[in-house]
Amino acid sequence: MKINRWLVFCLIIVFAILLGPFLVIFFASFEPSSTLRFPPTGFTLSWFKKVIAMPMFQKSFIFSLQLALYSSFLSLLLGVPVAYITARYNFKGKRLIELVTTLPVIIPGMVAGLALLRFFVLLNIFSVQATLLIGHTAIVLPYVVRSTLASLVNLPFSIEEAAQSLGAHPLKSFFLVVLPNIRVGIISAFIMTFITSFNNVPISLFLTGPGVSTLPIVMMTYMEYYYNPSIAALSTLLIGATLVVVLLVQKIFGISKLL
Amino acid sequence: MKKYVIILPTLLFLLVFFLLPIFLIMVESVYQPQKGWVINKYVQFFTQRVSRVAYTRSLTISLLVTVVSLAIGYPSALAIVNIANDSLKSLLMTLVVFPLMTNSVARTFSWLAVLGREGLINNLLISLKLIDSPKRLLYTPGAVFFGLLQLFLPLMVISLVSALENLPKEVPLAAKSLGANALNLFTKIYIPLTVEGIVAGSTLVFTGCITAYVTPAVLGGSRVLMLSTLLYQKTSVTLDWSMATVIAVVMFVTTLAVNYLSRKISSLGVSKQ
């Protein structure tokens, strides 16, 4: 089918809005002077070197990586059983369970962040780190359930029954038969939850204490005081890393698996 | 029964550690043990100029972003769906998803290099001699609008592409062979048959805009206060906790209302068919 010229025009506008700013920030991060400028007046890599060497960015980067890793694992641990049970069985209260596990998507992150700060951190029930882990795990849980469910519905119940009728314990049949067959769903859930947690601002915004801060929050704070290309360099690095991950996912599983 | 035990930890985790605190701040915003019912902060929210302006501004900008992303997203989704070359189609979808996966601080910072005093737009306009000195483009509603548009366009395009892919190719072809022109095809075939995708995409974009923090904070600042930036200001600058809670509840109720409304519209569309 021939594609209308008007449709292509709209498509170009959409991509200009989506990707144009990334190209601009890419070039602006090589600006030698200390103002953010496009087009740049020269070429230097010094902002990249400077930003990589800054302890505040190093520390928060490591912390964000750890937080994303822990919350992804915890959400898989909590989410996969829910997906499995709701895919396999029909029972009273199933709708309620589905509702409870999708609620974290509907609740605005800032509302959750404020509530967690008010009742856990300020009342000294949990440390800032533990509260961050709780918040991040809860908001990524729905992705795990959805992604695992999508893999499970394509898996016939009969292969599991076959394993069990041949004498495998239900746990053994789950780990040796079910899990390997839904690995694409699990891996894409992991990538999605990792990225979502690493990038999160609304929840982390309220839950940063002395010495505990995630990379996006440190970037926000830094931007309030300094208007130089160092954040441009850091942004370029983050955007580049994301592009690599997204292209790899597309090559290996197909991009639709992430959604 | 024994098998269901494995989901108990998940339910307990979400109910006690996540939903309970949110429920409690909602209760606290209307009822406090020492004082009884307290609705004065809600009255303050809707009568004070600052909060009322922030709320209407949030609603207006969000609506505008939703309408514009639908207007340019629908034709683009139609173009993507009709691309015959599968690898090109998949590449385009990847490029739509890519911004969605990118850190929102990095994404929003990119706009500073586009809209800043020495950014792309000002330098372009100066070199074309359309203006002689840089104009202030940042910290304006327009800057927030473009930032949010970039942030949420992918959600709209993805929703519409999946709705259009569920539409059998024969339907528009049949309509064409029966003499439908482009306008008829659009208003009588495409739109009614993809209502669910349109509503789903619009809901995601609208609620996303209402709750987004980074974009209004970086591109709007305190000049263009929105619901989210006002909420943060109340907790960090003025330390008005009860007002912050009221704003959070208003934000939550607004997103719930939008979700409820969109479900209604979606089911109406389905029953009509």
PDB file of C-alpha atoms in Angstrom, chain A residues 64 67-68 71-72 75 116 130-142 193-194 196-205 207 214, chain B residues 13 18:
ATOM      1  CA  SER A  64      21.535   3.601  41.551  1.00  0.00           C
ATOM      2  CA  LEU A  67      19.196  -0.223  43.913  1.00  0.00           C
ATOM      3  CA  ALA A  68      18.059  -1.124  40.381  1.00  0.00           C
ATOM      4  CA  SER A  71      14.668  -4.040  43.277  1.00  0.00           C
ATOM      5  CA  SER A  72      14.627  -5.968  39.976  1.00  0.00           C
ATOM      6  CA  SER A  75      10.265  -7.751  42.075  1.00  0.00           C
ATOM      7  CA  LEU A 116       6.648   6.272  52.151  1.00  0.00           C
ATOM      8  CA  ALA A 130      15.219   0.125  52.735  1.00  0.00           C
ATOM      9  CA  THR A 131      12.366   2.511  51.931  1.00  0.00           C
ATOM     10  CA  LEU A 132      13.875   3.233  48.506  1.00  0.00           C
ATOM     11  CA  LEU A 133      14.067  -0.506  47.857  1.00  0.00           C
ATOM     12  CA  ILE A 134      10.419  -0.963  48.880  1.00  0.00           C
ATOM     13  CA  GLY A 135       9.222   1.910  46.699  1.00  0.00           C
ATOM     14  CA  HIS A 136      11.224   0.883  43.634  1.00  0.00           C
ATOM     15  CA  THR A 137      10.232  -2.774  43.969  1.00  0.00           C
ATOM     16  CA  ALA A 138       6.537  -1.907  44.239  1.00  0.00           C
ATOM     17  CA  ILE A 139       6.482   0.331  41.165  1.00  0.00           C
ATOM     18  CA  VAL A 140       8.278  -2.213  38.954  1.00  0.00           C
ATOM     19  CA  LEU A 141       6.262  -5.235  40.139  1.00  0.00           C
ATOM     20  CA  PRO A 142       3.404  -4.713  37.640  1.00  0.00           C
ATOM     21  CA  THR A 193      12.470  -3.153  35.755  1.00  0.00           C
ATOM     22  CA  PHE A 194      16.184  -2.358  35.882  1.00  0.00           C
ATOM     23  CA  THR A 196      12.649   1.853  35.272  1.00  0.00           C
ATOM     24  CA  SER A 197      14.235   1.742  38.713  1.00  0.00           C
ATOM     25  CA  PHE A 198      17.519   3.262  37.536  1.00  0.00           C
ATOM     26  CA  ASN A 199      15.686   6.191  35.932  1.00  0.00           C
ATOM     27  CA  ASN A 200      13.095   6.765  38.643  1.00  0.00           C
ATOM     28  CA  VAL A 201      12.721  10.286  39.987  1.00  0.00           C
ATOM     29  CA  PRO A 202       9.256  10.738  41.576  1.00  0.00           C
ATOM     30  CA  ILE A 203       9.764   8.143  44.324  1.00  0.00           C
ATOM     31  CA  SER A 204      13.461   8.794  44.933  1.00  0.00           C
ATOM     32  CA  LEU A 205      12.883  12.560  45.073  1.00  0.00           C
ATOM     33  CA  LEU A 207      13.603   9.513  49.800  1.00  0.00           C
ATOM     34  CA  THR A 214      20.345   8.183  43.253  1.00  0.00           C
TER      35      THR A 214
ATOM     36  CA  PHE B  13       4.348  -6.656  50.606  1.00  0.00           C
ATOM     37  CA  PHE B  18       3.001   0.269  49.694  1.00  0.00           C
TER      38      PHE B  18
END
